[in-house]
Each structure stands twice: as C-alpha cells, then as structure tokens.
CSV table of C-alpha atoms (C1' of nucleotides) in Angstrom, one decimal:
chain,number,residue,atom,x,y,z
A,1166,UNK,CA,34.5,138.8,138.0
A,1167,UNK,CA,33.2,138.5,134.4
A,1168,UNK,CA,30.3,140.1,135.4
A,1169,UNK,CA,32.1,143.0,136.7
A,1170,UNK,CA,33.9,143.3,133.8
A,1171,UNK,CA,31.0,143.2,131.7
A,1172,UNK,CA,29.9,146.3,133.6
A,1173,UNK,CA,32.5,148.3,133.7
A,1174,UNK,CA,32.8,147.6,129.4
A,1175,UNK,CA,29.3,148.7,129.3
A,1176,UNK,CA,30.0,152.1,131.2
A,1177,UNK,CA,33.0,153.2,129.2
A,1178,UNK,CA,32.1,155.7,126.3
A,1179,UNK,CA,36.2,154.6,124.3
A,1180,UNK,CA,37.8,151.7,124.7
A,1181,UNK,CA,40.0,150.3,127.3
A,1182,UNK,CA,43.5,148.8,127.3
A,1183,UNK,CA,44.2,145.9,130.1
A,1184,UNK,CA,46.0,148.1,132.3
A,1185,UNK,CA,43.1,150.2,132.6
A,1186,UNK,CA,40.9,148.2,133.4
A,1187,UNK,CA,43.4,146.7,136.0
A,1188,UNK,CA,43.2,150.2,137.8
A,1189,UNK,CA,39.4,150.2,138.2
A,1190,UNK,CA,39.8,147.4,140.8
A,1191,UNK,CA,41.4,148.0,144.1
A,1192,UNK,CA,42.5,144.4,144.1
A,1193,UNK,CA,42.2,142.1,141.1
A,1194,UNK,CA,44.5,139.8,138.8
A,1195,UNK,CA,46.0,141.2,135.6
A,1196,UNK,CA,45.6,137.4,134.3
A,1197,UNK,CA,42.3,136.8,135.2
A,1198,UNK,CA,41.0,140.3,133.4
A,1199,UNK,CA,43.3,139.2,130.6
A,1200,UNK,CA,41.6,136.0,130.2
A,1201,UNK,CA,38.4,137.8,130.2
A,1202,UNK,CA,38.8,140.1,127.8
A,1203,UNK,CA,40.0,137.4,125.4
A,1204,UNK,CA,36.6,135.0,126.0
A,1205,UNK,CA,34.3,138.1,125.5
A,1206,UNK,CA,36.6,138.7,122.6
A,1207,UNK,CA,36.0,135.3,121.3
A,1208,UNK,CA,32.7,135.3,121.8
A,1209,UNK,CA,31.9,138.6,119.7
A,1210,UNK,CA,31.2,140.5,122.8
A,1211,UNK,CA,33.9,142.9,122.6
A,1212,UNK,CA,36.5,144.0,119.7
A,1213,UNK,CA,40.1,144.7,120.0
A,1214,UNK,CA,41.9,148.0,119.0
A,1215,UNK,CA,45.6,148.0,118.4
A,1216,UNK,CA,45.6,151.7,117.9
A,1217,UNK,CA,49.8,151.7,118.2
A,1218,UNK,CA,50.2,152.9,121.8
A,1219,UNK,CA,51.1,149.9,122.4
A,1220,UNK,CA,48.5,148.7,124.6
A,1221,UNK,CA,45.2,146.7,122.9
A,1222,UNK,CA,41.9,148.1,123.7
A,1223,UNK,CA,38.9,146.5,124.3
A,1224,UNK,CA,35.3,148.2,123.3
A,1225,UNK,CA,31.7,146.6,123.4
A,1226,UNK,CA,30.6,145.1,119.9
A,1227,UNK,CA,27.6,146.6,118.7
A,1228,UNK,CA,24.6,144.1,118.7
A,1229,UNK,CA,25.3,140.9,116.7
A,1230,UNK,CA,28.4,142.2,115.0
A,1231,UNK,CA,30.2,139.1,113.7
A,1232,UNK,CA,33.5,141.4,113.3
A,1233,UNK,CA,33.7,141.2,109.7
A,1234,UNK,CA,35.2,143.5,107.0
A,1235,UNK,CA,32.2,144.8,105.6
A,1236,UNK,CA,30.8,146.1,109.4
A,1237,UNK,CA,34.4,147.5,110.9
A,1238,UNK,CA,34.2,150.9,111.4
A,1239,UNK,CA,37.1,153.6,111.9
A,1240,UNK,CA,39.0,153.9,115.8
A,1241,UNK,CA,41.0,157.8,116.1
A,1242,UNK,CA,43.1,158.0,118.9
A,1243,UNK,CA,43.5,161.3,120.4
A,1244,UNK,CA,47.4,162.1,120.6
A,1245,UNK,CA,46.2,164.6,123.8
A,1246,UNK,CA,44.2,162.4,126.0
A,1247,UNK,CA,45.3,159.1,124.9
A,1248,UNK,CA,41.5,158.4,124.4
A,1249,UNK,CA,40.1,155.7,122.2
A,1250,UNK,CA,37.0,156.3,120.0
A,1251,UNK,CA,34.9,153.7,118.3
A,1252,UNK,CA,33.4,155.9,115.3
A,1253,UNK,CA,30.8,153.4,114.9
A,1254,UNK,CA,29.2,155.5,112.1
A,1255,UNK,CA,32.3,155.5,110.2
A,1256,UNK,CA,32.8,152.5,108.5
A,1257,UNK,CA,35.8,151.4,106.5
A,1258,UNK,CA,36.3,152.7,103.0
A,1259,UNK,CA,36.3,149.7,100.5
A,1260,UNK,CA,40.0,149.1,99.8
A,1261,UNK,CA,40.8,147.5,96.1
A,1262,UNK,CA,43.8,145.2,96.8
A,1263,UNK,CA,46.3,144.3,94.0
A,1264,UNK,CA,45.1,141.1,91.7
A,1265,UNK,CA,45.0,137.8,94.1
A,1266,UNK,CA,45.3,139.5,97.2
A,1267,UNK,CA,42.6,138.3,99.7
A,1268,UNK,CA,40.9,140.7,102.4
A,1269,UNK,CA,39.9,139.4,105.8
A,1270,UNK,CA,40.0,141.9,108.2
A,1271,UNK,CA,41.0,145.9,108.2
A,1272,UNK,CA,42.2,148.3,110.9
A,1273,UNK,CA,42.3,151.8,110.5
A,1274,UNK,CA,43.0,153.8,113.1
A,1275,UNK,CA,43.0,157.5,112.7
A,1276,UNK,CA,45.2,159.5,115.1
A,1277,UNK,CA,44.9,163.1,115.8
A,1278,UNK,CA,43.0,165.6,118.4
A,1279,UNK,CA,39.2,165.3,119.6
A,1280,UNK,CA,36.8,167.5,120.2
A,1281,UNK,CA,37.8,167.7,123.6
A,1282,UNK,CA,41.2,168.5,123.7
A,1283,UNK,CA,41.4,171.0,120.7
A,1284,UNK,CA,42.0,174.5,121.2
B,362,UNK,CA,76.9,150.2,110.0
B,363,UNK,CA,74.4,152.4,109.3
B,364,UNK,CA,75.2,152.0,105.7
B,365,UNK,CA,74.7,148.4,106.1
B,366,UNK,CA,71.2,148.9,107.4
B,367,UNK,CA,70.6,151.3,104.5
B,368,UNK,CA,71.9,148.5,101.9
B,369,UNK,CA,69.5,146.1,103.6
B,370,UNK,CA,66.3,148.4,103.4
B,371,UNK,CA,67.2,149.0,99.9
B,372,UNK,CA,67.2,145.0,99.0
B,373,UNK,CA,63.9,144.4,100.5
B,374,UNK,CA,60.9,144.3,99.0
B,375,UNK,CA,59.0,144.3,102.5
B,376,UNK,CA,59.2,146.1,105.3
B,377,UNK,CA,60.9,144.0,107.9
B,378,UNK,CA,60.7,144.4,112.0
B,379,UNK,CA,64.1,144.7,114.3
B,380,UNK,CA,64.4,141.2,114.8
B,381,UNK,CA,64.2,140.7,111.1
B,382,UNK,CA,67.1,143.0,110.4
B,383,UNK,CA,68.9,142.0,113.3
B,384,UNK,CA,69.2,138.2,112.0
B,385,UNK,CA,70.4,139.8,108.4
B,386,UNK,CA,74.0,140.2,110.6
B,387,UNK,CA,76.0,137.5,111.9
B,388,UNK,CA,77.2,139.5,115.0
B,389,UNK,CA,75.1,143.1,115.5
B,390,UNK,CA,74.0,145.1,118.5
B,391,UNK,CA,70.0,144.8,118.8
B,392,UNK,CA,70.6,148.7,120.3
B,393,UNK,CA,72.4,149.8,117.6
B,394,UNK,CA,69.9,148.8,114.9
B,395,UNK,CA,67.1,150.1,116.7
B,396,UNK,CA,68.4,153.3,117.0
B,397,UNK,CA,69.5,153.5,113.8
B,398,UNK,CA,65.9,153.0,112.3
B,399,UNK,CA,65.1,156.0,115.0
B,400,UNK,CA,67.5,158.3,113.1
B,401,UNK,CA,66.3,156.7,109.7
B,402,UNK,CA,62.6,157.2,110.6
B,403,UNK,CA,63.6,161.2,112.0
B,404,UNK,CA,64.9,162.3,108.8
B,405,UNK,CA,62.3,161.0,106.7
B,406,UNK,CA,64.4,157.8,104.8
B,407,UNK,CA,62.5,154.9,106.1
B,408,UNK,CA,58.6,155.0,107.8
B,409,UNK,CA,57.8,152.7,110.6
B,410,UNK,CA,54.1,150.3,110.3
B,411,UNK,CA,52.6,149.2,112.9
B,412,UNK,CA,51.0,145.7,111.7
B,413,UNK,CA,49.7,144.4,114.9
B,414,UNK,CA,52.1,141.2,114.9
B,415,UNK,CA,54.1,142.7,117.8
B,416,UNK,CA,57.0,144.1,116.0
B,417,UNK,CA,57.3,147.6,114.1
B,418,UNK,CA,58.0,146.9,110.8
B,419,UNK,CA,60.1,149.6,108.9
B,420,UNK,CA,60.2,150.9,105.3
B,421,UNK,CA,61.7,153.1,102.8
B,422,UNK,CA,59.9,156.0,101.8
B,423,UNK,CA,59.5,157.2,98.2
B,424,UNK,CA,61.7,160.0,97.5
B,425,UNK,CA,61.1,163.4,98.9
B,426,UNK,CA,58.3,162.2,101.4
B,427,UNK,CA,57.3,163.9,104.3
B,428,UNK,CA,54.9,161.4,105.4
B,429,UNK,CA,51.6,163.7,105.6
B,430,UNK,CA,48.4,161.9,105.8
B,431,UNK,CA,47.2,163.0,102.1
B,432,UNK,CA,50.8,161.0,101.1
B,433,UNK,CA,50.6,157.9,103.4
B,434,UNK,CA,49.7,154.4,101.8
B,435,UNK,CA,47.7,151.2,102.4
B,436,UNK,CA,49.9,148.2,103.8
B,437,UNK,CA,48.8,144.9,103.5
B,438,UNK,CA,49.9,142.0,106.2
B,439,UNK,CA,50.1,138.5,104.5
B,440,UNK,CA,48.3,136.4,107.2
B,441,UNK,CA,50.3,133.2,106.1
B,442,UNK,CA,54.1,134.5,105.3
B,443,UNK,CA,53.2,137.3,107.6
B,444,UNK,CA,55.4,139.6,105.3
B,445,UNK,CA,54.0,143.6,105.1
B,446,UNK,CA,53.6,145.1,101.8
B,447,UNK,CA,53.5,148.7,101.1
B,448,UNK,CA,50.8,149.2,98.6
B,449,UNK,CA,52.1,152.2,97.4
B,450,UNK,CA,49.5,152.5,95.0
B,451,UNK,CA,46.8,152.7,97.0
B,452,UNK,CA,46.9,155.8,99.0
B,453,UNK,CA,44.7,156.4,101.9
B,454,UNK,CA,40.8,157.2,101.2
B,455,UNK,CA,39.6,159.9,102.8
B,456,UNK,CA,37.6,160.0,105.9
B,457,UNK,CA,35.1,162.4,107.2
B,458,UNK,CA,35.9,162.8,110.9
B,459,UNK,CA,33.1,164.1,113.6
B,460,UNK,CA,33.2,167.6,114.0
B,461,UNK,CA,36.1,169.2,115.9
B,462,UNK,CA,38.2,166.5,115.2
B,463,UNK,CA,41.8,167.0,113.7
B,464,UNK,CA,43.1,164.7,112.1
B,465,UNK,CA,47.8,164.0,111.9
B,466,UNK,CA,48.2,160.8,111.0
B,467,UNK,CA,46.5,157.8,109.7
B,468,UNK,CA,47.6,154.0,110.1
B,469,UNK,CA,45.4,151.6,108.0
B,470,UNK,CA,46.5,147.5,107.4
B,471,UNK,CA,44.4,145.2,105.3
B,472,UNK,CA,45.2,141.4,106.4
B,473,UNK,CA,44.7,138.8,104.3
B,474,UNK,CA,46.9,136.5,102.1
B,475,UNK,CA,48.9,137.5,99.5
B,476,UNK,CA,49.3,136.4,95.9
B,477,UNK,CA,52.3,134.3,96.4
B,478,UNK,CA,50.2,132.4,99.2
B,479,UNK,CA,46.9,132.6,97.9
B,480,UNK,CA,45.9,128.3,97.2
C,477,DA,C1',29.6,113.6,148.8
C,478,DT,C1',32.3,112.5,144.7
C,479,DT,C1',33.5,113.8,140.4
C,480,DA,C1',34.2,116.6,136.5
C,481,DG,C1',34.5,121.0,134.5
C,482,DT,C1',35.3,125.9,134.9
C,483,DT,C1',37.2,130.2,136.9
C,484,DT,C1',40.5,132.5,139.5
C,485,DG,C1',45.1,133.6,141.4
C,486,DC,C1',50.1,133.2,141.7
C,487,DA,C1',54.7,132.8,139.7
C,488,DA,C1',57.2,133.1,136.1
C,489,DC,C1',58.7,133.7,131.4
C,490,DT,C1',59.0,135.9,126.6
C,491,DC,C1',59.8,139.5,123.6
C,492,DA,C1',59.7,144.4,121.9
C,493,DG,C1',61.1,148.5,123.1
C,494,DT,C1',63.9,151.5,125.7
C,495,DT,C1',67.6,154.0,128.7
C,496,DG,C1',72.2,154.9,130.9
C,497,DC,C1',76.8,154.6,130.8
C,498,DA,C1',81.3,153.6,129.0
C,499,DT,C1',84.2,153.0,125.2
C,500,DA,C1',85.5,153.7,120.4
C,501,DA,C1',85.6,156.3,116.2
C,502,DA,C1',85.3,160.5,113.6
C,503,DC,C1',85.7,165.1,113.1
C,504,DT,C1',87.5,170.1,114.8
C,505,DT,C1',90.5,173.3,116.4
C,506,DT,C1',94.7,175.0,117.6
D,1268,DA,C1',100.0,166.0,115.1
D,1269,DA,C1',97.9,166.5,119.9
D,1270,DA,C1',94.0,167.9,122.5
D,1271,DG,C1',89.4,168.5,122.7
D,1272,DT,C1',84.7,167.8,121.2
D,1273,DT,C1',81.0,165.4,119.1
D,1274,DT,C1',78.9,161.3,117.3
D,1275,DA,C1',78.3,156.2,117.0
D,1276,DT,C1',78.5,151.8,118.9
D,1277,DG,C1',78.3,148.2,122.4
D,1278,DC,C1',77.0,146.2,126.8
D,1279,DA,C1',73.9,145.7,130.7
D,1280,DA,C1',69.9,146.2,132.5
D,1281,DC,C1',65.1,147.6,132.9
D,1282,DT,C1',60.0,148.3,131.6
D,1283,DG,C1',55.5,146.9,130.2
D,1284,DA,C1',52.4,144.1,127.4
D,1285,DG,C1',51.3,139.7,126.6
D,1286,DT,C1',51.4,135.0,127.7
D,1287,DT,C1',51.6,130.0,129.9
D,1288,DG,C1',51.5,126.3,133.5
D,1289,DC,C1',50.0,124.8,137.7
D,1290,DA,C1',47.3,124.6,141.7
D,1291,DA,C1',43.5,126.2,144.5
D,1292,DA,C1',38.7,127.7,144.7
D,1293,DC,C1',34.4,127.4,143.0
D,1294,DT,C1',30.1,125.4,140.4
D,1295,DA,C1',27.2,121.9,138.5
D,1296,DA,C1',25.7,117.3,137.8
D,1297,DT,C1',25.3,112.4,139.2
DNA sequence: ATTAGTTTGCAACTCAGTTGCATAAACTTT
DNA sequence: AAAGTTTATGCAACTGAGTTGCAAACTAAT
C-alpha cells in the first residue's frame, strides 16, 4: 500500500490532498492513506501544504530536506484549477519578527492564476 | 448582536476563531456569529487568517483597507498560547512568481513563540 | 509453529464550516 | 397605525476533513 502511495507521490507534478489520493484507487481506505501520508510526513519524505482550501496537501520533499525555515520554499495555489505548486526555487523571504519572538517554521502560500489557466 | 461582535473585535488584541468568540457569550447562536464575521469580512471591517490550527481566525483591519496583496501583513501563530498576532508592521515581501503567473492574494504565518512565552 | 510487532480495514466520533427554513425584528409604504 | 417587505436571528441538520480505537491480516524473528 505504502509502496503504491510512494508512486503515485512521485508521479504528481503539485501536491495532493487526502481525498485525492483516495480517488486514484478504485478500492482503498481513507484511514490507511491517512496514516501514510502522516509516516512519510514524519519521516521527511513528504511536506504538508495547508494552502486554505481546506484540504492539506501532500508533495515529495526534495532530497534530504530536513523541513526547516531556512529551506521552505513558496506553495501558489491556482484559484482556477485548484492546483497546488511547490515553487521549489522560491524560497521564503527572511521575515524580521518583533524583539523575542522566535521563528520555527513559515508558510506562505501565494494564491492566484497559473500559467495554465490564464487568459 | 452584531454590535456586540464588533465591541468584542475591538477589545482584542488577537485575532480569535468562532469558537473563541462564541464562548465570549453566555447564550449565542454559533450560526449567528459566523455569519456575522461573513458580513464583517464582505465589507472590508475585519479580515479572516487562516493559521493552520483548524479554525479561521478573524481580525480588524486598519482603517480604509481593501485588503490588496501590496497592503496585507505578516501574522505570527504563538506555538505555545496558540494566540495569532497581526504584525501589522511587517507587510508582505515581495515575491517573484514564474512567468504567466498572476498573483490576488497572499497568506503567509510565521509560527513560533511569542514574547510573552518565550523561557 | 508461536510470539511479537507492524500494517490495514472498519466503525465511529469530533469539530469547523455551512445551508435551509421558520420565526422575530426592523424598516417602508400607504 | 396596519399591511407588506426586507433583514437578522435561531434551530436543526448536514458535509467533509481529520482523527481514534479496536480487531483482523500480515511479516519477521525465535
């Protein structure tokens, strides 16, 4: 199962909620792809998205990404197709925080139209 | 009621979720208040920040804001008290987007711990 | 083969967000 | 002021994402 999972992860060019990658299986269990997502997650494989649709996406990590602040790069959700992008060469802008506020994780999520749904 | 709500997003120095408002009242309609901060958020009074705990927070705006990208701020989520700031100060940086892409909207939340949790 | 550990599937629950419908309140028009 | 219209509120109920517990199926190790 993990295995197919892994796969299908690796095809996808954006990321993918739960509920999509329910409906790439004709018959499969919405707990055990849950639970799969959230061991890849823990294990670095993958990243989470919470790009405010209201469903988390999942995306491959690049190669030994630890998922920390400095290497987080941008996500732009496309209000046309829904689509999630990774803009892996995007990284975060450096953010200074008030006085004795502490940074341990950013998400930015730029929403607008791609290159494939404008015009 | 609505005037209530207003008082209460007035007093707060943090944008607070639904459930948040909901337990300011000792007897209140959960429908009610939520679409009161619909009608709030329509005409521009309040904003809405999506800080990946679960529940849409909700804010004033500044005066005369028409909540364009170029005007949108930082928010910071307090890992600890879990309380969202609006860093009002800290506007948005800029972000080159890929070619072709438009952008409408940007959502960005620094987590970390704040200065009243911070040791 | 017996045991222990891991993975999967089912049922069921929580919680945020949402909709429809009926009543109540406020405002208009005569 | 009465009748009619619009707007606001309250109740019930539903959806969908995320989650947990438990038991059955599977795997590996002695």
């Amino acid at each position: 199962m993990r295995e197919l999972v892994l796969d299908i992860l690796t095809e996808q060019k954006m990321a993918i909620s739960l509920s999509d990658l329910e409906q790439k299986f004709h018959k499969s269990d919405r707990v055990t792809l849950y639970r799969t997502l959230k061991t890849f997650e823990e294990k670095k494989l993958i990243h989470s998205i919470d790009d405010g649709t209201g469903a988390v996406k999942y995306a491959l990590c690049k190669e030994s990404c630890q998922c920390h602040p400095e290497e987080l790069h941008v996500h732009f959700l496309c209000l046309k197709c829904q689509h999630t992008f990774c803009l892996n060469d995007i990284p975060i802008p450096f953010i200074k925080l008030p006085v004795n506020f502490s940074i341990e994780n950013i998400n930015m999520v730029v929403k607008g139209v791609c290159s494939n749904c404008k015009d």
